[in-house]
Amino acid sequence: MWRPPSRGAALLRRALRVGPVPSRSKGGSERAWTRPSGFDTGVVTFNSLSKKKEPLVLARERVATWYSCGPTVYDHAHLGHACSYVRFDILQRILSRCFGVVVVHAMVITDIDDKIIQRSWQENVSPAVISRMYEEEFKKDMLSLKVIPPVVYLRVTENVDRIVAFIQGIIRNGNAYATRGGDVYFDVQSIGDRYGWFTGATGSHGEHGSSGKRDPRDFALWKNAKPREPYWESPWGRGRPGWHIECSTVASHVFGNQLDIHSGGVDLAFPHHENEVAQSESYHQCRQWANYFLHSGHLHLKGSAEKMSKSLKNYITIKDFLQSHSASEFRMFCLLTKYRSAIDYSDGSMSEARASLETIRTFTEAAEAYMKGQLRCSPVQEGFLWERLLEAKTGVLKALADDFDTPRAVGALMTMIYHGNCQLQPVAAEDEAARSPAVFGAMVTFIREMLEVFGIDLLQDKEADVFSRSGSLQAVVEQLTRFRSEVREFALARQDGPSSGRPGLYPDRAPLLKACDALRNDLAPLGVLIKDRGSTSTWEIKGDQRTSRVQDPDQDRGS
C-alpha cells in the first residue's frame, strides 16, 4: 500500500485549505476545543466537539487510541447497527492502511441494562443467559460483515468494581452526590457551562429519576436495586451502574486520562457522550478527555423519517440481510455516502452498490484477460492510462484525507476504470497492434489495494457465490436422484408372491424403468453422472469431488 510522502501532511493541509485552529474561541467559552499537540496524521476530520473539520493530531506518533460504544445485547443486531460499525471499520482501515496509523480500538459490551432485564423476565431466564447469547451473535454478525474486531471487548458486569471506584472518585472531586434512596447522581451544576458540548443541555433533556435529584439535568451513576433485578454491593447499598458511567470507566481503564478518538452513532451524542465527557473530565480533573468525537449518520428505510431501531420495530436483522446480499455489497453501500450523513436503505440503493461492484469486477476480469493475451484490443493509449492511474491515486488519497470522503474516493476509482474500459476495445485477431499489459496490471493492483482498504474481496465473493450455486445444485441433484431411486426400486419389484402366477417384473411398470434410464442418459451430457448397482444409485457432478450414494429405501429402514 502506498504511503503519503514525508511532507504529505503539510501538502494535504494546503490542498484542503485547512488553516490553523485557535485553541480558544473568541468569546473565551470554557467549552472551547483545544487542538492537541503531537503527530499530525495528514487527515482532517469533522470533530463534533468543535463542530467543524480539524486536523487529526494524535498524542503518540502513528498510534491512535480509539474507543467506541458497543451494543446493548438484548436482541438481534440489525442494519442500523451494522451501518455504524462498518462505517467506522472503514475509517480505521483507511487510517491504518493509507496513513500508517496503528489503531488501538477498545469496545464495551453492555450486558446489564433495563432492556436486558425485561427480556430475561419475558424469556424466564437469567439476564446473563440473554446477554451472552446476543453478544456471541453480535460478534458473529460483525465477522460476517468483515468488521475487524477491537483489540479488546470489555463487559460491564466484569468491571463493576472499577465502576464503583470511578464513581467514588467523582464524588470525592465534588461532582456527584448520593441520595437517601441509594442512588448516585452526577451534579451537572458543579461543572458550570462545561456541560453542553453536543447540545444546549436544557432542563427538558434530563433523566427521569428520584425526587432526590438536585437538578433535572443530573443523571444516574448508580441505581438502587429494585425487586427481582440483579445487583452488586456498593458503599451506597445494593444496586447496579447507570448507563453512561460504564463507558467512562472502561475507556479510562484501557487508555487512562487521554483518548484520541471516540466514535458512535449520532443518536449517542446526547445525552450519552455528553455525560461521558462530564464524568471523565470530572474524574481525571482534566480539560479535554477525548480530543475527537466522530459520529455516524442514521440508517433509514427509504421513505421513512425514522431511524432503523429495535424500539420502532422497523429493522432488518444482519443475519436476514446476508441471506440475499454479500458483506461486500453492504460495504459498498456504506462507501457511497459520507459516514456522517444519514443513509437511505432500499432495494434501489443496494442495486446501485451491487452495480458498482460488478463494474469493478468486469473491468478487472477484462484487464486480466488482456494481460494474458486472451482479449485482443486496438492500440492502447498507454501514456494516457498511466496519467489516469496517477490522477486516481492522488484523487483517492486527497479524498480520504478530507474527512474520510469515501464517495469521492470511489468516484475517482470509477473514473479511472471508465477510462480503462474505453481502451479495452476488442478487435479481430489479425488487427491487433502492439500491446500494453503493464499499465493494466498497475491499474488492477491499485484497485485491489483500495478494495482491501475498504474491506471488499471480490475474489472471495465470487468463490462464495459459485460455492452457493454449487451447493444448491447438489441439493437439487440429491433430491432428484433419491426420487429416481425410489421409482426405480418400485419398478424392479418382482411378482414372487403365491398369487402372482409366475415370478418376474410387473409388465405395466416397464415404462418407469425406461423413464429412469432416459433421465440418467439425459443428465450425463449436463455433467451429472448416475450409476446404478442393483437397487442402489450413486451420483456425482463432473468437476466436483463430492459424491452421494442413494440406498434402497428398505435398507435405510434396516429390513
Coordinates of C-alpha atoms in Angstrom, one line a residue:
M1 CA 0.0 0.0 0.0
W2 CA 1.3 3.4 -0.9
R3 CA 2.0 6.0 1.9
P4 CA 1.8 9.8 1.7
P5 CA 5.3 11.5 1.4
S6 CA 7.1 12.8 4.4
R7 CA 5.7 16.3 3.7
G8 CA 2.3 14.8 2.9
A9 CA 0.5 16.3 5.9
A10 CA 1.5 19.9 5.1
L11 CA 0.8 19.4 1.4
L12 CA -2.6 17.9 2.0
R13 CA -3.4 20.6 4.5
R14 CA -2.6 23.3 1.9
A15 CA -4.6 21.4 -0.7
L16 CA -7.6 21.1 1.5
R17 CA -7.2 24.8 2.7
V18 CA -7.4 23.9 6.4
G19 CA -5.9 26.7 8.4
P20 CA -4.6 26.8 11.9
V21 CA -7.3 26.4 14.6
P22 CA -7.2 28.7 17.6
S23 CA -7.1 27.0 20.9
R24 CA -9.9 29.2 22.4
S25 CA -13.0 30.7 20.9
K26 CA -13.3 34.5 20.6
G27 CA -15.8 34.5 23.4
G28 CA -13.5 32.7 25.8
S29 CA -16.0 29.9 26.5
E30 CA -14.8 27.3 28.8
R31 CA -16.1 24.7 26.3
A32 CA -13.7 25.8 23.6
W33 CA -11.9 22.8 22.0
T34 CA -8.1 22.8 22.2
R35 CA -6.1 21.4 19.4
P36 CA -3.8 18.7 20.8
S37 CA -0.1 18.6 20.2
G38 CA 1.5 15.6 18.8
F39 CA 1.6 13.6 15.5
D40 CA -0.2 15.2 12.5
T41 CA -1.7 12.3 10.5
G42 CA -2.3 14.4 7.4
V43 CA -6.1 13.8 7.8
V44 CA -8.7 16.4 8.6
T45 CA -11.9 15.2 10.2
F46 CA -15.2 16.7 11.4
N47 CA -15.0 16.9 15.2
S48 CA -18.3 17.0 17.0
L49 CA -16.6 18.8 19.9
S50 CA -15.7 21.9 17.8
K51 CA -18.4 21.3 15.2
K52 CA -16.1 21.7 12.2
K53 CA -13.2 19.9 10.4
E54 CA -10.0 19.8 12.4
P55 CA -6.5 18.3 11.7
L56 CA -6.4 14.9 13.2
V57 CA -3.4 15.1 15.6
L58 CA -2.5 12.1 17.8
A59 CA -0.8 12.1 21.2
R60 CA 1.6 9.4 20.1
E61 CA 3.4 9.1 16.7
R62 CA 1.4 6.9 14.3
V63 CA -0.8 5.4 17.2
A64 CA -4.5 6.2 17.6
T65 CA -6.3 5.3 20.8
W66 CA -9.9 4.7 19.8
Y67 CA -12.9 3.9 22.0
S68 CA -16.4 3.0 20.7
C69 CA -19.7 2.3 22.4
G70 CA -20.7 -1.3 21.8
P71 CA -24.1 -2.9 21.7
T72 CA -26.6 -3.4 24.4
V73 CA -27.1 -7.2 23.9
Y74 CA -30.8 -8.0 24.4
D75 CA -31.8 -8.7 20.8
H76 CA -30.6 -9.4 17.3
A77 CA -28.3 -6.8 15.7
H78 CA -29.8 -5.0 12.7
L79 CA -28.6 -3.0 9.7
G80 CA -28.7 0.3 11.7
H81 CA -26.0 -1.2 14.0
A82 CA -24.2 -2.7 11.0
C83 CA -24.1 0.7 9.2
S84 CA -22.3 2.4 12.1
Y85 CA -19.9 -0.4 12.9
V86 CA -19.0 -0.9 9.2
R87 CA -18.5 2.8 8.6
F88 CA -16.1 3.2 11.5
D89 CA -14.4 0.0 10.5
I90 CA -13.7 1.5 7.1
L91 CA -12.4 4.7 8.7
Q92 CA -10.0 2.7 10.9
R93 CA -8.8 0.7 7.8
I94 CA -8.1 3.9 6.0
L95 CA -6.1 5.4 8.9
S96 CA -4.1 2.2 9.2
R97 CA -3.5 1.2 5.5
C98 CA -3.4 4.7 3.9
F99 CA -1.9 6.8 6.6
G100 CA 0.3 4.3 8.5
V101 CA -1.5 4.7 11.9
V102 CA -1.9 1.8 14.3
V103 CA -5.4 1.9 15.7
V104 CA -5.8 0.6 19.2
H105 CA -9.5 0.0 19.5
A106 CA -11.5 -0.9 22.6
M107 CA -15.3 -1.5 22.9
V108 CA -17.6 -2.1 25.8
I109 CA -20.4 -4.7 25.7
T110 CA -23.4 -3.5 27.8
D111 CA -24.5 -6.8 29.3
I112 CA -26.7 -5.4 32.1
D113 CA -29.4 -2.9 31.3
D114 CA -33.2 -2.3 31.8
K115 CA -33.9 -3.9 28.4
I116 CA -31.8 -7.0 29.1
I117 CA -33.6 -7.4 32.5
Q118 CA -37.0 -7.1 30.9
R119 CA -36.1 -9.6 28.1
S120 CA -34.9 -12.1 30.7
W121 CA -38.2 -11.8 32.5
Q122 CA -40.1 -12.4 29.2
E123 CA -37.9 -15.5 28.5
N124 CA -37.8 -16.7 32.1
V125 CA -34.0 -17.0 32.1
S126 CA -31.3 -15.0 33.8
P127 CA -30.0 -11.7 32.3
A128 CA -26.6 -13.4 31.8
V129 CA -28.1 -16.0 29.5
I130 CA -29.7 -13.3 27.4
S131 CA -26.6 -11.1 27.2
R132 CA -24.2 -13.9 26.4
M133 CA -26.4 -15.3 23.6
Y134 CA -26.8 -12.0 21.9
E135 CA -23.2 -10.9 22.5
E136 CA -22.0 -14.0 20.6
E137 CA -24.5 -13.4 17.8
F138 CA -23.3 -9.8 17.5
K139 CA -19.7 -10.8 17.2
K140 CA -20.5 -13.4 14.6
D141 CA -22.5 -10.8 12.7
M142 CA -19.5 -8.4 12.7
L143 CA -17.2 -11.1 11.4
S144 CA -19.7 -11.9 8.6
L145 CA -19.6 -8.2 7.7
K146 CA -15.7 -8.3 7.7
V147 CA -15.5 -5.8 10.6
I148 CA -12.1 -6.1 12.2
P149 CA -12.7 -6.9 15.9
P150 CA -11.4 -4.4 18.5
V151 CA -8.2 -5.2 20.4
V152 CA -10.4 -6.0 23.4
Y153 CA -14.1 -6.3 24.3
L154 CA -14.9 -5.5 27.9
R155 CA -18.2 -6.4 29.6
V156 CA -19.9 -4.1 32.0
T157 CA -20.6 -6.9 34.5
E158 CA -16.9 -7.7 34.7
N159 CA -16.0 -4.1 35.6
V160 CA -18.5 -3.2 38.3
D161 CA -15.8 -2.9 41.0
R162 CA -13.9 -0.4 38.7
I163 CA -17.2 1.5 38.1
V164 CA -17.8 1.8 41.8
A165 CA -14.3 3.1 42.4
F166 CA -14.8 5.6 39.4
I167 CA -18.0 6.9 41.0
Q168 CA -16.2 7.3 44.3
G169 CA -13.6 9.4 42.6
I170 CA -16.2 11.7 41.0
I171 CA -17.9 12.1 44.5
R172 CA -14.5 12.9 46.0
N173 CA -13.9 15.6 43.5
G174 CA -17.2 17.2 44.3
N175 CA -19.1 16.4 41.1
A176 CA -21.6 13.8 42.3
Y177 CA -23.8 13.0 45.3
A178 CA -25.7 10.1 46.8
T179 CA -29.4 10.2 47.7
R180 CA -31.0 8.7 50.8
G181 CA -32.6 6.1 48.5
G182 CA -29.2 4.7 47.5
D183 CA -28.9 6.3 44.0
V184 CA -25.9 8.3 43.0
Y185 CA -26.3 11.3 40.5
F186 CA -23.8 13.4 38.7
D187 CA -24.1 17.1 39.7
V188 CA -24.3 19.0 36.4
Q189 CA -24.3 22.4 38.1
S190 CA -20.9 21.6 39.6
I191 CA -19.1 21.9 36.3
G192 CA -20.8 25.1 35.1
D193 CA -21.0 25.7 31.4
R194 CA -18.6 22.9 30.5
Y195 CA -21.8 20.8 30.2
G196 CA -23.3 21.1 26.7
W197 CA -20.7 20.1 24.1
F198 CA -23.3 18.4 21.9
T199 CA -26.5 20.3 22.8
G200 CA -27.9 23.2 24.7
A201 CA -28.4 20.8 27.6
T202 CA -31.6 22.4 28.8
G203 CA -33.6 21.1 31.6
S204 CA -36.0 19.3 29.3
H205 CA -33.3 16.8 28.4
G206 CA -32.9 15.5 31.9
E207 CA -33.4 11.9 33.0
H208 CA -36.4 10.8 34.9
G209 CA -35.3 9.8 38.4
S210 CA -35.9 10.0 42.1
S211 CA -37.1 13.2 43.9
G212 CA -33.6 13.4 45.4
K213 CA -32.1 14.9 42.3
R214 CA -30.8 18.5 42.7
D215 CA -31.2 19.4 39.0
P216 CA -33.4 18.0 36.2
R217 CA -30.2 17.5 34.1
D218 CA -28.5 15.4 36.7
F219 CA -28.1 11.8 35.6
A220 CA -27.6 8.4 37.4
L221 CA -24.2 7.0 38.1
W222 CA -25.6 4.3 40.3
K223 CA -29.1 2.9 40.5
N224 CA -30.5 1.4 43.7
A225 CA -31.6 -2.2 43.2
K226 CA -35.3 -2.9 42.6
P227 CA -37.0 -6.2 43.4
R228 CA -36.0 -9.1 41.1
E229 CA -33.2 -7.1 39.5
P230 CA -29.5 -8.2 39.5
Y231 CA -27.4 -6.2 42.0
W232 CA -23.9 -5.6 43.2
E233 CA -22.8 -4.4 46.6
S234 CA -21.6 -0.8 46.9
P235 CA -21.0 1.9 49.5
W236 CA -24.5 3.2 48.7
G237 CA -26.2 -0.1 49.0
R238 CA -27.1 -2.8 46.6
G239 CA -27.6 -1.7 43.0
R240 CA -26.1 -1.5 39.5
P241 CA -24.3 1.0 37.3
G242 CA -26.0 3.7 35.3
W243 CA -25.7 3.6 31.5
H244 CA -23.2 6.4 30.9
I245 CA -20.7 5.6 33.6
E246 CA -19.7 2.2 32.1
C247 CA -18.1 3.8 29.1
S248 CA -16.1 6.4 31.1
T249 CA -14.8 3.7 33.4
V250 CA -13.9 1.2 30.7
A251 CA -12.3 3.7 28.4
S252 CA -10.3 5.1 31.3
H253 CA -9.2 1.7 32.4
V254 CA -7.8 0.9 29.0
F255 CA -6.5 4.4 27.9
G256 CA -6.1 6.4 31.1
N257 CA -6.9 10.1 31.2
Q258 CA -6.4 10.9 27.5
L259 CA -8.2 9.5 24.5
D260 CA -7.6 10.3 20.8
I261 CA -10.9 9.3 19.2
H262 CA -14.3 8.4 20.5
S263 CA -16.9 7.2 18.0
G264 CA -20.6 6.2 17.9
G265 CA -23.9 6.9 16.2
V266 CA -25.2 10.4 16.1
D267 CA -28.0 9.4 18.4
L268 CA -25.5 8.8 21.2
A269 CA -24.1 12.3 21.1
F270 CA -26.6 13.5 23.7
P271 CA -27.1 12.5 26.4
H272 CA -24.7 9.6 26.3
H273 CA -21.5 11.1 25.0
E274 CA -22.2 14.4 26.7
N275 CA -22.4 12.6 30.0
E276 CA -19.3 10.6 29.3
V277 CA -17.3 13.8 28.8
A278 CA -18.7 15.3 32.1
Q279 CA -17.9 12.1 34.1
S280 CA -14.4 11.5 32.7
E281 CA -13.2 15.1 32.9
S282 CA -14.5 15.3 36.5
Y283 CA -12.8 12.1 37.5
H284 CA -9.5 12.9 35.8
Q285 CA -9.7 16.6 36.6
C286 CA -8.7 17.4 33.0
R287 CA -9.9 20.0 30.5
Q288 CA -10.2 17.7 27.4
W289 CA -10.5 14.0 28.0
A290 CA -11.2 12.9 24.4
N291 CA -9.7 15.0 21.6
Y292 CA -12.1 13.9 18.8
F293 CA -15.7 12.7 18.7
L294 CA -16.8 11.1 15.4
H295 CA -20.5 10.5 14.9
S296 CA -22.1 8.4 12.1
G297 CA -25.4 9.2 10.5
H298 CA -28.6 7.2 10.9
L299 CA -29.8 4.4 8.6
H300 CA -33.3 4.9 7.4
L301 CA -35.6 2.7 5.5
K302 CA -36.3 4.7 2.3
G303 CA -39.5 6.8 2.7
S304 CA -39.3 6.8 6.5
A305 CA -38.1 9.8 8.5
E306 CA -37.4 7.5 11.5
K307 CA -34.0 5.8 12.0
M308 CA -33.9 2.0 11.9
S309 CA -34.3 0.8 15.5
K310 CA -35.5 -2.1 17.6
S311 CA -37.9 0.1 19.6
L312 CA -39.7 1.2 16.4
K313 CA -39.8 -2.4 15.1
N314 CA -38.7 -1.2 11.6
Y315 CA -35.5 -3.1 11.3
I316 CA -33.8 -5.8 9.2
T317 CA -31.5 -8.2 11.1
I318 CA -28.0 -8.6 9.8
K319 CA -28.5 -12.3 9.5
D320 CA -31.6 -11.9 7.3
F321 CA -29.8 -9.3 5.2
L322 CA -26.9 -11.6 4.5
Q323 CA -29.3 -14.3 3.1
S324 CA -29.7 -12.2 0.0
H325 CA -26.7 -9.8 -0.1
S326 CA -23.0 -10.1 0.5
A327 CA -20.9 -8.2 3.0
S328 CA -19.1 -6.5 0.2
E329 CA -22.3 -5.2 -1.2
F330 CA -23.2 -3.7 2.1
R331 CA -19.7 -2.2 2.5
M332 CA -20.0 -0.6 -0.9
F333 CA -23.5 0.7 0.1
C334 CA -21.8 2.4 3.0
L335 CA -18.9 3.7 0.9
L336 CA -21.2 5.6 -1.5
T337 CA -22.3 8.1 1.2
K338 CA -20.2 10.1 3.7
Y339 CA -20.0 8.4 7.1
R340 CA -21.6 11.5 8.8
S341 CA -24.6 11.5 6.5
A342 CA -27.9 9.8 7.0
I343 CA -28.3 7.0 4.6
D344 CA -31.5 5.5 3.0
Y345 CA -31.7 1.7 2.7
S346 CA -33.8 0.4 -0.2
D347 CA -33.7 -2.2 -3.0
G348 CA -32.6 0.6 -5.3
S349 CA -29.6 1.7 -3.1
M350 CA -28.5 -1.9 -2.8
S351 CA -28.8 -2.4 -6.6
E352 CA -26.5 0.7 -7.0
A353 CA -23.9 -0.8 -4.7
R354 CA -24.1 -4.2 -6.5
A355 CA -23.8 -2.5 -9.9
S356 CA -20.7 -0.6 -8.7
L357 CA -19.0 -3.8 -7.6
E358 CA -20.0 -5.5 -10.9
T359 CA -18.4 -2.7 -12.9
I360 CA -15.2 -3.1 -10.9
R361 CA -15.2 -6.9 -11.3
T362 CA -15.9 -6.7 -15.0
F363 CA -13.0 -4.3 -15.6
T364 CA -10.5 -6.3 -13.6
E365 CA -11.5 -9.5 -15.4
A366 CA -11.2 -7.9 -18.8
A367 CA -7.9 -6.3 -17.8
E368 CA -6.6 -9.7 -16.7
A369 CA -7.8 -11.3 -19.9
Y370 CA -5.9 -8.6 -21.9
M371 CA -2.7 -9.2 -19.9
K372 CA -3.0 -12.9 -20.6
G373 CA -3.4 -12.3 -24.3
Q374 CA -6.9 -13.7 -24.3
L375 CA -8.5 -10.3 -25.1
R376 CA -7.2 -8.7 -28.3
C377 CA -7.7 -4.9 -28.5
S378 CA -7.0 -2.0 -30.7
P379 CA -3.9 0.1 -29.8
V380 CA -3.9 1.3 -26.2
Q381 CA -3.0 4.9 -25.3
E382 CA -0.6 3.8 -22.6
G383 CA 0.7 7.2 -21.6
F384 CA -2.9 8.5 -21.1
L385 CA -3.7 5.5 -18.9
W386 CA -0.6 6.0 -16.7
E387 CA -1.7 9.6 -16.2
R388 CA -5.2 8.5 -15.3
L389 CA -3.8 6.0 -12.8
L390 CA -1.7 8.7 -11.1
E391 CA -4.6 11.0 -11.1
A392 CA -6.8 8.3 -9.4
K393 CA -4.1 7.7 -6.7
T394 CA -3.8 11.4 -6.0
G395 CA -7.6 11.9 -6.0
V396 CA -8.3 8.9 -3.8
L397 CA -5.7 9.9 -1.2
K398 CA -6.9 13.5 -1.2
A399 CA -10.5 12.5 -0.7
L400 CA -9.7 10.1 2.1
A401 CA -7.6 12.7 3.9
D402 CA -10.6 15.1 3.7
D403 CA -12.8 13.7 6.5
F404 CA -12.7 10.2 5.0
D405 CA -14.7 11.2 1.9
T406 CA -15.3 7.7 0.6
P407 CA -17.9 8.7 -2.1
R408 CA -15.3 11.0 -3.7
A409 CA -12.6 8.3 -3.4
V410 CA -14.9 5.7 -5.0
G411 CA -15.7 8.2 -7.7
A412 CA -12.0 8.7 -8.5
L413 CA -11.6 5.0 -8.7
M414 CA -14.6 4.6 -11.0
T415 CA -13.3 7.4 -13.3
M416 CA -10.1 5.5 -13.8
I417 CA -12.0 2.3 -14.5
Y418 CA -14.1 4.1 -17.1
H419 CA -11.0 5.3 -19.0
G420 CA -9.6 1.8 -18.8
N421 CA -12.7 0.3 -20.2
C422 CA -12.7 2.8 -23.1
Q423 CA -9.2 1.4 -24.1
L424 CA -10.2 -2.2 -23.9
Q425 CA -12.0 -2.4 -27.3
P426 CA -11.9 -5.9 -28.8
V427 CA -10.8 -6.4 -32.4
A428 CA -10.2 -9.3 -34.7
A429 CA -7.0 -11.2 -34.1
E430 CA -5.3 -10.1 -37.3
D431 CA -6.0 -6.4 -36.5
E432 CA -4.2 -6.4 -33.1
A433 CA -1.4 -4.0 -32.7
A434 CA 1.3 -3.5 -30.0
R435 CA 0.1 -4.5 -26.5
S436 CA 0.5 -2.6 -23.2
P437 CA -0.3 -5.1 -20.4
A438 CA 1.8 -3.4 -17.7
V439 CA -0.4 -0.3 -17.3
F440 CA -3.5 -2.5 -16.9
G441 CA -1.6 -4.6 -14.3
A442 CA -0.8 -1.5 -12.3
M443 CA -4.4 -0.4 -12.5
V444 CA -5.7 -3.7 -11.3
T445 CA -3.1 -3.8 -8.5
F446 CA -4.3 -0.3 -7.3
I447 CA -8.0 -1.4 -7.5
R448 CA -7.2 -4.5 -5.4
E449 CA -5.3 -2.4 -2.8
M450 CA -8.1 0.0 -2.4
L451 CA -10.7 -2.7 -2.2
E452 CA -8.6 -4.3 0.5
V453 CA -8.5 -1.0 2.4
F454 CA -12.3 -0.9 2.2
G455 CA -12.7 -4.5 3.3
I456 CA -14.0 -5.7 0.0
D457 CA -12.8 -9.0 -1.5
L458 CA -14.3 -9.6 -5.0
L459 CA -12.5 -12.9 -5.4
Q460 CA -13.8 -14.3 -2.2
D461 CA -17.3 -13.1 -3.0
K462 CA -17.1 -14.8 -6.4
E463 CA -16.0 -18.0 -4.9
A464 CA -18.7 -17.8 -2.3
D465 CA -21.3 -17.2 -5.0
V466 CA -20.0 -20.2 -7.0
F467 CA -20.0 -22.4 -3.9
S468 CA -23.5 -21.3 -3.0
R469 CA -24.8 -22.1 -6.5
S470 CA -22.9 -25.4 -6.4
G471 CA -24.5 -26.2 -3.0
S472 CA -28.0 -25.5 -4.4
L473 CA -27.2 -27.7 -7.4
Q474 CA -26.0 -30.5 -5.1
A475 CA -29.3 -30.3 -3.2
V476 CA -31.4 -30.5 -6.4
V477 CA -29.5 -33.4 -7.8
E478 CA -29.6 -35.2 -4.4
Q479 CA -33.4 -34.9 -4.3
L480 CA -33.9 -35.8 -8.0
T481 CA -31.7 -38.9 -7.7
R482 CA -33.4 -40.0 -4.5
F483 CA -36.8 -39.7 -6.2
R484 CA -35.5 -41.6 -9.2
S485 CA -34.1 -44.4 -7.0
E486 CA -37.4 -44.8 -5.2
V487 CA -39.3 -45.0 -8.6
R488 CA -36.7 -47.5 -9.9
E489 CA -37.0 -49.7 -6.8
F490 CA -40.7 -49.7 -7.2
A491 CA -40.4 -50.7 -10.9
L492 CA -37.9 -53.5 -10.1
A493 CA -40.3 -55.2 -7.6
R494 CA -40.9 -58.8 -8.6
Q495 CA -44.0 -60.9 -8.7
D496 CA -42.9 -63.6 -6.5
G497 CA -46.0 -63.9 -4.3
P498 CA -48.2 -67.1 -4.3
S499 CA -50.9 -65.2 -6.3
S500 CA -48.6 -63.7 -8.9
G501 CA -48.8 -66.7 -11.2
R502 CA -45.1 -66.7 -12.2
P503 CA -42.1 -64.7 -10.9
G504 CA -40.8 -61.7 -12.8
L505 CA -41.2 -57.9 -13.2
Y506 CA -44.6 -56.3 -13.4
P507 CA -45.1 -55.6 -17.1
D508 CA -47.1 -52.4 -16.5
R509 CA -44.1 -50.9 -14.6
A510 CA -41.6 -51.3 -17.5
P511 CA -42.2 -47.8 -18.8
L512 CA -41.0 -46.5 -15.3
L513 CA -37.7 -48.3 -15.8
K514 CA -37.3 -46.8 -19.3
A515 CA -38.0 -43.3 -17.9
C516 CA -35.4 -43.8 -15.2
D517 CA -32.8 -44.8 -17.8
A518 CA -33.7 -41.9 -20.0
L519 CA -33.3 -39.4 -17.1
R520 CA -29.9 -40.9 -16.4
N521 CA -28.8 -40.6 -20.0
D522 CA -30.2 -37.1 -20.4
L523 CA -28.3 -35.8 -17.3
A524 CA -24.9 -37.3 -18.4
P525 CA -24.2 -34.6 -21.0
L526 CA -25.0 -32.0 -18.4
G527 CA -22.3 -33.3 -16.1
V528 CA -24.5 -35.3 -13.7
L529 CA -23.4 -38.9 -13.7
I530 CA -25.7 -41.5 -12.2
K531 CA -24.6 -45.1 -11.7
D532 CA -27.0 -47.9 -10.8
R533 CA -25.8 -51.0 -8.9
G534 CA -28.8 -53.2 -8.1
S535 CA -31.2 -51.1 -6.1
T536 CA -28.6 -48.6 -5.1
S537 CA -27.6 -45.5 -7.1
T538 CA -24.6 -43.2 -6.8
W539 CA -24.2 -39.8 -8.5
E540 CA -21.5 -37.2 -9.0
I541 CA -21.1 -33.9 -10.8
K542 CA -18.2 -33.6 -13.2
G543 CA -15.5 -31.3 -11.8
D544 CA -16.9 -31.7 -8.3
Q545 CA -15.1 -34.1 -5.9
R546 CA -18.3 -34.6 -3.9
T547 CA -20.4 -37.7 -4.5
S548 CA -23.5 -39.2 -2.9
R549 CA -25.0 -42.6 -2.5
V550 CA -28.7 -43.3 -2.5
Q551 CA -29.6 -46.6 -1.0
D552 CA -32.5 -48.9 -1.3
P553 CA -35.3 -47.4 0.9
D554 CA -35.7 -50.9 2.6
Q555 CA -32.0 -50.9 3.5
D556 CA -32.5 -47.4 5.2
R557 CA -35.2 -49.0 7.3
G558 CA -32.9 -51.8 8.2
S559 CA -35.1 -54.6 6.7

